[in-house]
XYZ file of C-alpha atoms in Angstrom:
661
model
C -17.923 -6.981 36.916
C -17.423 -3.666 35.174
C -15.353 -0.995 36.862
C -16.784 2.525 37.244
C -14.297 3.670 34.600
C -15.600 1.074 32.111
C -19.198 2.091 32.731
C -18.337 5.765 32.338
C -16.472 5.041 29.097
C -19.388 3.152 27.578
C -21.836 5.838 28.688
C -19.609 8.344 26.884
C -19.690 6.124 23.780
C -23.491 5.961 23.881
C -23.649 9.733 24.256
C -21.240 10.191 21.333
C -23.356 7.905 19.117
C -26.521 9.797 20.021
C -24.770 13.093 19.343
C -23.482 11.867 15.975
C -26.964 10.737 14.945
C -28.467 14.040 16.045
C -25.844 16.093 14.215
C -26.331 14.004 11.082
C -30.103 14.449 11.134
C -29.718 18.204 11.613
C -27.063 18.441 8.889
C -29.211 16.606 6.361
C -32.621 18.061 7.116
C -31.932 21.609 8.253
C -28.370 22.879 7.866
C -27.478 24.656 4.586
C -23.958 23.225 4.965
C -25.253 19.675 4.507
C -25.732 19.540 0.745
C -28.329 16.777 0.722
C -31.705 17.136 -0.977
C -34.658 15.189 0.379
C -37.414 13.847 -1.918
C -40.594 15.925 -2.034
C -43.362 14.813 -4.434
C -45.173 18.125 -3.888
C -42.252 20.064 -5.394
C -39.627 17.722 -6.932
C -36.033 18.851 -7.322
C -34.921 19.110 -10.963
C -31.656 19.795 -12.759
C -30.531 20.307 -16.350
C -29.990 17.000 -18.130
C -26.229 17.266 -18.658
C -23.804 14.392 -19.342
C -22.293 12.616 -16.335
C -18.662 13.578 -15.844
C -15.862 13.489 -13.292
C -14.291 16.716 -14.533
C -13.641 19.619 -12.173
C -16.088 22.525 -12.393
C -15.813 26.300 -11.791
C -12.020 26.429 -11.166
C -10.531 29.733 -12.315
C -13.924 31.351 -12.909
C -15.104 34.076 -10.547
C -18.696 34.598 -11.702
C -21.301 31.933 -10.994
C -22.842 30.267 -14.071
C -26.586 30.880 -14.455
C -29.089 28.222 -15.502
C -32.545 29.359 -16.562
C -35.353 26.895 -15.841
C -38.521 27.734 -17.758
C -41.978 26.429 -18.587
C -45.321 27.673 -19.890
C -48.874 26.661 -19.110
C -52.413 27.767 -19.916
C -55.396 28.568 -17.704
C -59.035 28.768 -18.726
C -59.674 31.648 -16.351
C -57.467 34.073 -14.411
C -56.373 33.389 -10.836
C -55.968 36.460 -8.698
C -54.261 34.603 -5.839
C -51.946 31.653 -6.336
C -49.234 30.584 -3.944
C -45.751 30.300 -5.396
C -43.269 28.227 -3.367
C -39.645 28.149 -4.530
C -36.383 26.767 -3.244
C -33.171 26.485 -5.228
C -29.620 25.326 -4.708
C -28.071 28.675 -5.531
C -29.474 32.221 -5.539
C -32.649 32.324 -7.665
C -34.592 35.048 -9.464
C -38.159 34.252 -10.550
C -39.955 35.884 -13.445
C -43.668 35.342 -14.163
C -45.105 36.572 -17.466
C -42.123 38.849 -17.934
C -42.376 40.460 -14.519
C -39.945 39.758 -11.648
C -41.454 38.112 -8.594
C -40.453 39.440 -5.202
C -40.389 37.486 -1.958
C -40.275 38.554 1.654
C -36.731 39.321 2.701
C -34.929 36.556 4.572
C -33.661 37.337 8.062
C -30.147 38.852 8.002
C -27.363 36.302 7.892
C -29.499 33.396 6.652
C -28.994 31.538 3.390
C -31.007 28.386 3.893
C -31.593 27.061 0.393
C -33.462 24.063 1.843
C -36.454 26.170 2.928
C -39.192 27.371 0.607
C -39.670 31.033 -0.107
C -43.349 31.765 -0.576
C -45.390 34.576 -2.051
C -48.740 35.155 -3.724
C -48.954 35.907 -7.450
C -51.673 36.575 -9.988
C -52.122 34.497 -13.130
C -53.881 35.412 -16.317
C -56.237 33.451 -18.518
C -54.535 31.779 -21.447
C -50.770 31.326 -21.690
C -48.481 31.991 -18.709
C -44.697 31.776 -18.722
C -42.508 31.123 -15.736
C -38.739 31.084 -15.608
C -36.260 30.883 -12.751
C -32.605 31.899 -13.049
C -30.396 29.924 -10.656
C -26.765 30.904 -10.174
C -24.552 28.488 -8.270
C -20.812 28.436 -7.604
C -20.866 25.377 -5.332
C -22.643 22.837 -7.498
C -25.214 22.329 -10.240
C -28.275 24.569 -10.379
C -31.194 22.773 -8.711
C -34.790 23.942 -8.500
C -37.898 22.839 -6.622
C -41.089 24.847 -7.296
C -44.811 24.588 -6.698
C -47.467 26.973 -7.993
C -50.930 26.245 -6.624
C -54.206 28.096 -6.939
C -57.922 27.457 -7.061
C -58.316 24.128 -8.809
C -54.827 23.822 -10.326
C -51.240 23.052 -9.342
C -48.018 23.352 -11.270
C -44.738 21.824 -10.071
C -41.218 21.293 -11.351
C -40.930 18.177 -13.472
C -39.618 16.705 -16.726
C -41.763 19.061 -18.824
C -39.544 21.988 -17.804
C -36.603 23.066 -19.949
C -33.252 24.548 -18.963
C -31.138 27.130 -20.747
C -27.571 26.364 -19.730
C -24.826 28.893 -19.193
C -23.238 27.934 -22.521
C -26.419 28.878 -24.411
C -27.698 25.345 -25.068
C -31.269 24.378 -24.221
C -31.634 21.058 -22.441
C -34.335 18.931 -21.006
C -34.603 18.680 -17.260
C -34.594 15.564 -15.144
C -35.208 14.679 -11.503
C -32.129 15.677 -9.521
C -30.035 12.537 -9.017
C -26.562 11.863 -7.661
C -26.666 8.178 -8.625
C -26.224 8.307 -12.395
C -23.555 5.931 -13.693
C -20.362 7.188 -15.259
C -20.679 6.363 -18.984
C -17.290 4.607 -19.032
C -18.490 2.089 -16.445
C -20.538 0.335 -19.133
C -17.428 -0.303 -21.239
C -15.172 -1.512 -18.404
C -14.478 -5.002 -17.073
C -17.274 -6.832 -15.251
C -16.361 -8.908 -12.165
C -18.332 -12.044 -13.054
C -17.068 -12.150 -16.627
C -13.528 -11.453 -15.390
C -13.775 -14.255 -12.829
C -14.879 -16.676 -15.555
C -12.117 -15.475 -17.887
C -9.468 -15.901 -15.202
C -11.033 -19.081 -13.840
C -8.016 -21.270 -14.604
C -5.624 -18.937 -12.798
C -8.010 -18.636 -9.835
C -8.350 -22.405 -9.625
C -4.576 -22.838 -9.825
C -3.953 -20.325 -7.033
C -6.592 -21.926 -4.832
C -5.341 -25.421 -5.573
C -1.752 -24.569 -4.709
C -2.819 -22.973 -1.418
C -5.004 -25.945 -0.450
C -2.277 -28.433 -1.355
C 0.291 -26.544 0.714
C -2.119 -26.549 3.652
C -2.777 -30.290 3.447
C 0.930 -31.094 3.173
C 1.840 -28.798 6.084
C -0.992 -30.248 8.189
C 0.463 -33.728 7.910
C 3.937 -32.602 8.930
C 3.152 -30.251 11.814
C 0.839 -30.209 14.780
C 0.396 -26.423 14.916
C 1.487 -23.261 13.202
C 5.302 -22.992 13.228
C 6.934 -20.128 15.108
C 8.470 -18.789 11.901
C 5.128 -18.374 10.108
C 4.700 -14.587 10.721
C 8.303 -13.916 9.697
C 7.851 -16.002 6.550
C 4.681 -14.067 5.715
C 6.578 -10.802 6.141
C 9.431 -11.971 3.951
C 7.009 -13.103 1.245
C 5.225 -9.745 1.237
C 8.498 -7.810 0.996
C 9.596 -9.985 -1.929
C 6.243 -9.459 -3.670
C 6.531 -5.680 -3.245
C 10.096 -5.616 -4.582
C 8.972 -7.591 -7.630
C 6.074 -5.167 -8.136
C 8.474 -2.225 -7.931
C 10.819 -3.783 -10.459
C 8.145 -4.947 -12.895
C 5.551 -2.181 -12.727
C 6.048 0.732 -10.357
C 9.330 1.973 -11.784
C 7.580 2.420 -15.139
C 4.629 4.347 -13.680
C 4.735 8.071 -14.411
C 4.852 10.459 -11.466
C 1.874 12.322 -12.890
C -0.351 9.251 -12.452
C -2.460 9.210 -9.304
C -4.868 11.359 -7.358
C -3.699 14.983 -7.745
C -0.207 13.640 -8.493
C 0.705 16.533 -10.756
C -0.274 19.014 -8.072
C 1.812 17.176 -5.483
C 4.743 17.403 -7.879
C 4.130 21.144 -8.243
C 4.595 21.438 -4.465
C 7.980 19.701 -4.596
C 9.094 21.730 -7.603
C 8.033 24.920 -5.822
C 10.161 24.004 -2.812
C 13.172 23.490 -5.070
C 12.556 26.631 -7.092
C 11.588 29.110 -4.379
C 13.305 27.651 -1.332
C 10.265 28.341 0.855
C 6.904 26.875 1.817
C 4.007 27.970 -0.412
C 0.922 29.848 0.760
C -2.302 27.874 0.620
C -3.646 29.973 -2.257
C -0.639 29.505 -4.562
C -1.681 26.217 -6.175
C -4.019 23.266 -5.798
C -2.097 21.271 -3.156
C -0.350 24.169 -1.413
C -2.673 23.989 1.618
C -1.156 20.677 2.730
C 1.390 20.565 5.566
C 4.910 20.192 4.147
C 6.535 17.075 5.654
C 5.846 14.703 2.752
C 7.096 17.195 0.192
C 10.211 18.047 2.190
C 10.971 14.345 2.673
C 10.455 13.596 -1.033
C 12.628 16.502 -2.152
C 15.301 15.534 0.375
C 15.328 11.863 -0.649
C 15.574 12.834 -4.303
C 18.452 15.239 -3.618
C 20.278 12.645 -1.510
C 19.889 9.937 -4.136
C 21.158 12.303 -6.795
C 24.155 13.331 -4.711
C 25.090 9.710 -4.020
C 24.472 8.629 -7.589
C 22.283 5.875 -6.189
C 19.620 6.152 -8.860
C 19.644 7.237 -12.438
C 15.995 8.167 -12.427
C 14.565 11.229 -10.709
C 11.195 9.479 -10.958
C 12.329 6.409 -9.019
C 13.700 8.461 -6.118
C 10.442 10.347 -5.700
C 8.586 7.039 -5.537
C 10.590 6.145 -2.437
C 8.473 7.771 0.281
C 5.072 6.384 -0.831
C 6.555 2.927 -1.459
C 8.338 2.718 1.888
C 5.272 4.077 3.684
C 3.154 1.312 2.139
C 5.605 -1.337 3.351
C 5.597 0.434 6.704
C 1.830 -0.114 6.914
C 2.470 -3.842 6.487
C 4.990 -3.762 9.338
C 2.501 -1.900 11.530
C -0.144 -4.544 10.831
C 2.252 -7.210 12.045
C 3.218 -5.159 15.094
C -0.399 -4.550 16.126
C -1.242 -8.237 15.755
C 1.843 -9.150 17.811
C 0.646 -6.847 20.602
C -2.968 -8.018 20.701
C -2.901 -11.660 19.534
C 0.681 -12.736 20.366
C -0.284 -16.366 20.881
C -2.074 -16.733 17.507
C 0.632 -17.180 14.868
C -1.906 -17.810 12.110
C -3.645 -14.507 12.840
C -0.344 -12.652 12.928
C 0.663 -14.086 9.545
C -2.771 -13.334 8.089
C -2.570 -9.724 9.284
C 0.745 -9.257 7.467
C -0.480 -10.881 4.249
C -3.746 -8.940 4.332
C -1.976 -5.586 4.665
C 0.620 -6.581 2.069
C -1.877 -7.517 -0.642
C -4.627 -5.034 0.226
C -5.305 -3.100 -3.004
C -5.810 0.297 -1.367
C -2.388 0.008 0.261
C -0.797 -1.153 -2.992
C -2.075 1.598 -5.252
C -1.522 4.393 -2.736
C 2.077 3.181 -2.430
C 2.376 3.380 -6.220
C 1.133 6.950 -6.674
C 2.968 10.138 -5.725
C 0.868 11.422 -2.846
C 1.095 12.391 0.818
C -1.611 9.853 1.718
C 0.726 6.926 2.376
C 3.139 8.781 4.658
C 0.240 10.296 6.592
C -1.287 6.841 7.034
C 1.985 5.287 8.178
C 2.732 8.000 10.745
C -0.822 8.056 12.112
C -0.860 4.249 12.198
C 2.518 4.247 13.962
C 1.137 6.538 16.658
C -1.879 4.262 17.054
C 0.217 1.099 17.375
C 2.558 2.783 19.874
C -0.453 3.981 21.881
C -1.853 0.432 21.992
C 1.494 -0.706 23.389
C 1.310 1.944 26.137
C -2.261 0.974 27.012
C -1.127 -2.645 27.319
C 1.837 -1.670 29.516
C 1.786 -1.280 33.294
C 2.218 2.463 32.962
C 2.674 5.191 30.382
C 6.402 5.863 30.345
C 7.885 9.271 29.669
C 9.763 7.921 26.648
C 6.694 6.124 25.298
C 4.534 9.235 25.595
C 7.158 11.295 23.785
C 7.401 8.768 20.928
C 3.616 8.761 20.439
C 3.615 12.543 20.497
C 6.409 12.752 17.911
C 4.570 10.335 15.608
C 1.357 12.318 15.943
C 3.189 15.581 15.314
C 4.802 14.167 12.174
C 1.421 12.862 10.983
C -0.180 16.276 11.556
C 2.690 17.878 9.649
C 1.870 15.578 6.720
C -1.925 15.924 6.563
C -4.300 17.599 8.982
C -6.775 14.683 8.947
C -4.346 13.010 11.371
C -6.318 14.886 14.022
C -8.870 12.044 13.781
C -6.223 9.697 15.220
C -4.565 12.251 17.474
C -7.782 13.089 19.353
C -8.670 9.524 20.451
C -5.023 8.621 21.170
C -4.455 11.664 23.394
C -7.788 11.085 25.110
C -7.031 7.416 25.834
C -3.483 7.952 27.075
C -4.446 11.049 29.052
C -7.234 9.093 30.760
C -4.816 6.310 31.647
C -2.311 8.763 33.129
C -4.844 10.793 35.121
C -7.591 8.304 35.989
C -6.115 4.795 35.938
C -2.547 5.267 37.154
C -3.243 8.127 39.575
C 0.397 8.812 40.257
C 1.935 11.826 41.899
C 0.818 15.115 40.307
C 4.368 15.972 39.305
C 4.943 12.640 37.545
C 1.549 12.773 35.846
C 2.210 16.330 34.699
C 5.567 15.326 33.246
C 4.050 12.496 31.212
C 1.208 14.726 30.005
C 3.792 17.277 28.932
C 5.707 14.535 27.092
C 2.438 13.603 25.378
C 1.706 17.135 24.169
C 4.874 19.196 23.814
C 6.652 17.182 21.068
C 3.451 17.217 19.002
C 3.114 20.984 19.372
C 6.781 21.513 18.650
C 6.730 19.427 15.459
C 3.419 20.531 13.938
C 2.054 23.443 15.958
C 3.904 26.148 14.021
C 2.155 25.203 10.755
C -1.320 25.581 12.227
C -0.374 28.822 13.983
C 0.794 30.070 10.580
C -2.641 29.257 9.133
C -4.356 31.134 11.957
C -2.192 34.199 11.375
C -2.762 34.168 7.599
C -6.344 32.899 7.280
C -7.880 33.156 10.735
C -8.292 29.401 11.226
C -5.920 26.464 11.780
C -7.359 24.140 9.115
C -7.391 25.353 5.522
C -8.473 23.325 2.500
C -8.484 24.039 -1.213
C -12.287 23.865 -1.176
C -12.687 26.993 0.982
C -9.815 29.286 0.049
C -10.359 33.060 0.322
C -9.833 33.514 -3.416
C -12.824 33.481 -5.817
C -10.605 32.312 -8.680
C -9.930 29.126 -6.730
C -13.558 28.264 -6.127
C -14.510 24.839 -7.466
C -16.807 21.868 -7.185
C -16.905 18.374 -8.585
C -19.932 16.329 -9.722
C -22.495 15.541 -8.571
C -22.338 18.598 -6.279
C -25.148 17.329 -4.037
C -26.353 14.082 -2.502
C -29.641 12.318 -1.877
C -30.529 9.719 0.785
C -30.395 7.017 -1.883
C -26.666 7.589 -2.263
C -26.149 6.365 1.303
C -28.730 3.559 1.261
C -27.638 1.440 -1.707
C -24.854 -1.008 -2.502
C -24.108 -3.464 -5.306
C -22.781 -1.491 -8.251
C -19.182 -2.401 -7.349
C -20.036 -6.073 -7.872
C -21.400 -5.366 -11.364
C -19.415 -2.380 -12.711
C -16.644 -1.622 -10.201
C -14.771 1.124 -12.067
C -16.431 4.430 -11.152
C -18.985 2.542 -9.050
C -18.571 5.403 -6.574
C -20.848 7.446 -8.839
C -23.747 5.273 -7.666
C -23.442 5.050 -3.883
C -21.325 5.816 -0.831
C -20.782 2.142 -0.028
C -19.874 1.267 -3.612
C -17.317 4.088 -3.530
C -15.640 2.661 -0.428
C -15.814 -0.959 -1.606
C -14.495 -0.250 -5.109
C -11.555 1.794 -3.789
C -10.762 -0.645 -0.974
C -10.551 -3.844 -3.016
C -9.233 -2.207 -6.194
C -8.331 1.034 -7.911
C -11.996 1.906 -8.408
C -11.400 5.511 -9.444
C -8.511 4.456 -11.758
C -5.869 6.670 -10.205
C -7.963 9.821 -10.231
C -8.449 9.858 -14.001
C -11.681 11.352 -15.372
C -12.642 8.177 -17.235
C -11.715 4.573 -17.924
C -10.405 5.533 -21.351
C -7.620 7.588 -19.710
C -6.475 5.045 -17.141
C -2.854 3.940 -17.253
C -2.158 0.489 -18.733
C 0.107 -0.978 -16.035
C -2.546 -2.582 -13.829
C -4.287 -5.784 -14.916
C -7.869 -4.551 -14.709
C -9.346 -7.965 -15.507
C -7.694 -9.616 -12.500
C -8.638 -6.565 -10.462
C -12.287 -6.859 -11.517
C -12.340 -10.558 -10.580
C -11.014 -9.633 -7.145
C -14.140 -7.630 -6.322
C -16.267 -10.783 -6.236
C -13.657 -12.885 -4.433
C -13.393 -10.136 -1.795
C -17.062 -10.226 -0.827
C -16.574 -12.965 1.840
C -13.494 -11.090 3.065
C -15.661 -8.022 3.614
C -18.019 -10.073 5.752
C -15.055 -11.354 7.754
C -13.840 -7.771 8.187
C -17.222 -6.790 9.561
C -17.246 -9.774 11.902
C -13.728 -8.909 13.045
C -14.735 -5.328 13.807
C -17.691 -6.549 15.840
C -15.229 -8.825 17.631
C -13.009 -5.848 18.477
C -15.985 -3.995 19.936
C -16.894 -7.118 21.900
C -13.365 -7.425 23.235
C -13.490 -3.783 24.285
C -16.452 -4.702 26.480
C -15.864 -8.222 27.748
C -12.125 -9.004 27.641
C -10.938 -10.061 31.073
C -7.844 -7.853 30.932
C -8.702 -4.175 31.504
C -5.638 -3.075 29.559
C -6.671 -5.132 26.532
C -10.167 -3.688 26.829
C -8.675 -0.214 26.684
C -6.539 -1.100 23.647
C -9.445 -2.588 21.720
C -11.610 0.343 22.766
C -9.085 2.780 21.303
C -9.079 0.892 17.994
C -12.856 0.981 17.838
C -12.923 4.682 18.697
C -10.408 5.597 15.973
C -12.314 3.534 13.395
C -15.560 5.245 14.335
C -14.000 8.711 14.251
C -12.393 8.245 10.845
C -15.381 6.506 9.286
C -17.792 9.165 10.529
C -15.460 11.908 9.291
C -15.499 10.522 5.731
C -19.296 10.274 5.819
C -19.603 13.770 7.303
C -17.307 15.223 4.641
C -19.553 13.907 1.876
C -22.447 15.908 3.320
C -20.552 19.174 2.902
C -18.350 18.230 -0.082
C -20.673 16.023 -2.156
C -18.207 14.973 -4.828
C -17.791 11.524 -6.342
C -14.146 11.304 -5.264
C -14.829 12.346 -1.677
C -15.758 8.852 -0.482
C -12.537 6.887 -0.936
C -11.057 4.092 1.134
C -7.641 5.726 0.804
C -8.794 8.412 3.245
C -9.004 5.602 5.823
C -5.583 4.157 5.033
C -4.279 4.811 8.549
C -6.601 1.999 9.637
C -4.717 -0.674 7.647
C -3.302 -2.257 10.854
C -6.788 -2.327 12.383
C -8.385 -3.784 9.255
C -5.657 -6.416 9.124
C -6.257 -7.306 12.765
C -10.031 -7.532 12.233
C -9.632 -9.808 9.221
C -6.966 -11.949 10.862
C -8.879 -12.496 14.132
C -12.104 -13.375 12.324
C -10.461 -15.696 9.794
C -8.263 -17.425 12.346
C -11.255 -17.856 14.634
C -13.247 -19.420 11.791
C -10.389 -21.791 11.010
C -10.174 -22.863 14.660
C -13.897 -23.578 14.799
C -13.653 -25.692 11.664
C -10.653 -27.542 13.128
C -12.515 -28.187 16.389
C -15.254 -29.935 14.402
C -12.749 -31.947 12.407
C -13.830 -30.411 9.114
C -10.566 -30.732 7.228
C -12.145 -30.296 3.809
C -13.792 -27.033 4.893
C -10.458 -25.792 6.248
C -8.764 -26.647 2.963
C -11.535 -24.803 1.106
C -11.000 -21.758 3.325
C -7.261 -21.803 2.625
C -7.932 -22.260 -1.098
C -10.154 -19.188 -1.100
C -7.503 -17.193 0.782
C -4.844 -18.232 -1.718
C -7.074 -17.311 -4.667
C -8.112 -14.015 -3.074
C -4.643 -12.737 -2.243
C -3.194 -14.068 -5.480
C -5.833 -12.351 -7.619
C -5.585 -9.101 -5.641
C -1.821 -9.043 -6.178
C -2.069 -9.958 -9.854
C -4.452 -7.050 -10.339
C -1.317 -4.930 -9.956
C 1.555 -7.235 -10.914
C -0.168 -9.430 -13.525
């Protein structure tokens, strides 16, 4: 029987889902801030037929580039009244037969480029010319137009031409955000890579299956040391990777790595925190950069390292290993009796490609993920405990504060964690008001003390707590990245990552997440495959995309299992813990999707933005895989169990060799 609190919680979840769906529909169909174009055969959207690129646009340029769309047509007789309907992504000026066309003024304060502006025009017999100048600072110039009169209609289409800002005349094409990056055709293909590496895959799988069959004969169940052995194996594998590959990787390799280095160099040079407008990454909170600069200075003072580069790799590398430890800790809290699941969670986090490559690149992403994940794991422990202790609340608050001082997206973890622990203190425990107030203070004050000053500083300087480099109050720092808009098809397709994984994110939202989860799909933030660094084994990595497809299904099944446990687990405290995990996953996943509506750039949908969920992903995979193995064992299907273990050995071996091979 469900308690009133459980029913209220699930009603709140249903309301939140309905609200999210409503906000999404409004954002896509009506809001100018949701840069999504919907298909309209009556007036198709068109764009200039320019090459597909990942290069940054507009940065350092104040004036908006102007694209002129133009066409001509002939009429047998004049038309005194024809309706002209125009909408454009960017301010547009229409000229018909050399004369400017005026429209009714829009209401003050509106700039809805998704709505048609309409007016009546006159057309002459014979040749008519129509051109539309579209100026856009936030993306490519897009145009949708319909001219209709008595017995004729003229719409935007492939017969239009475009005069680009650089003076070149180009054909137009239907506006599309799903055009492949040209380098994807010349990169490794998963099926061919799997065939090429077939011997190695078979060897890895065979060794794993043999080890399973030998261990099965010698032991009744999983030994108590299995999770510790898995942890030791992962640490050894990471140390080998550091020695063989990572120490040779340049600090300028990785997503915005050079800009992150500029931040550290600025701290050393100026001895102060930068303003958000000073350089590309200056809007970030400073903890990662302070920690990196401090570790480098300490190592230099102690003479512990000869290489400045190696010292600066310390924070991302240790944060990545920390994510592995958090995966083991979360599994120990929620499946303590299942040693196989606990070991699988550690191995999964240790060989997960997104965790490996983020740990290799100089970025604040890994530290942010570790600190946010630490807060989440600590919060799960408090939800499982009899009561929220003062010390436990303070530790969660400190972890959240440190995460928010590393990257402001930690708010997506902080909100659900504070909500869950606050509800337990106020609603479930119902202690004395003084005691409850003290624990609430312990939950909030350390967070505010650690990170609050940074966000107050933003409010004082920019009028808002959250500042990003995409909305800085400086026209010279305006920018956008292709495609600059999205269509529904971008969110409704998947499969490119299984055919051409590198830059598969150019084709769909789901391919972007898949290709950056199971491999370095955006090749370290480089603009093309030809510029990627040579240290990864991209053939092994490509083969891993196909081997990981069953693992993705197991991840999905594990997440459904977490949601089920949040509803039906017999222990109310476990229900609360699983509910928190599901809530954080939903919040972070929806935030990435929501961001792509307003910032429709190919690099915006990346699994690395969800890295704080590594412990949750590991738990999902481990519970689902261990549950499958138990069901096979219950049926006496030893061969199927050996096949499962063989696949696991091949999967994790290939994923690791994609980096270390």
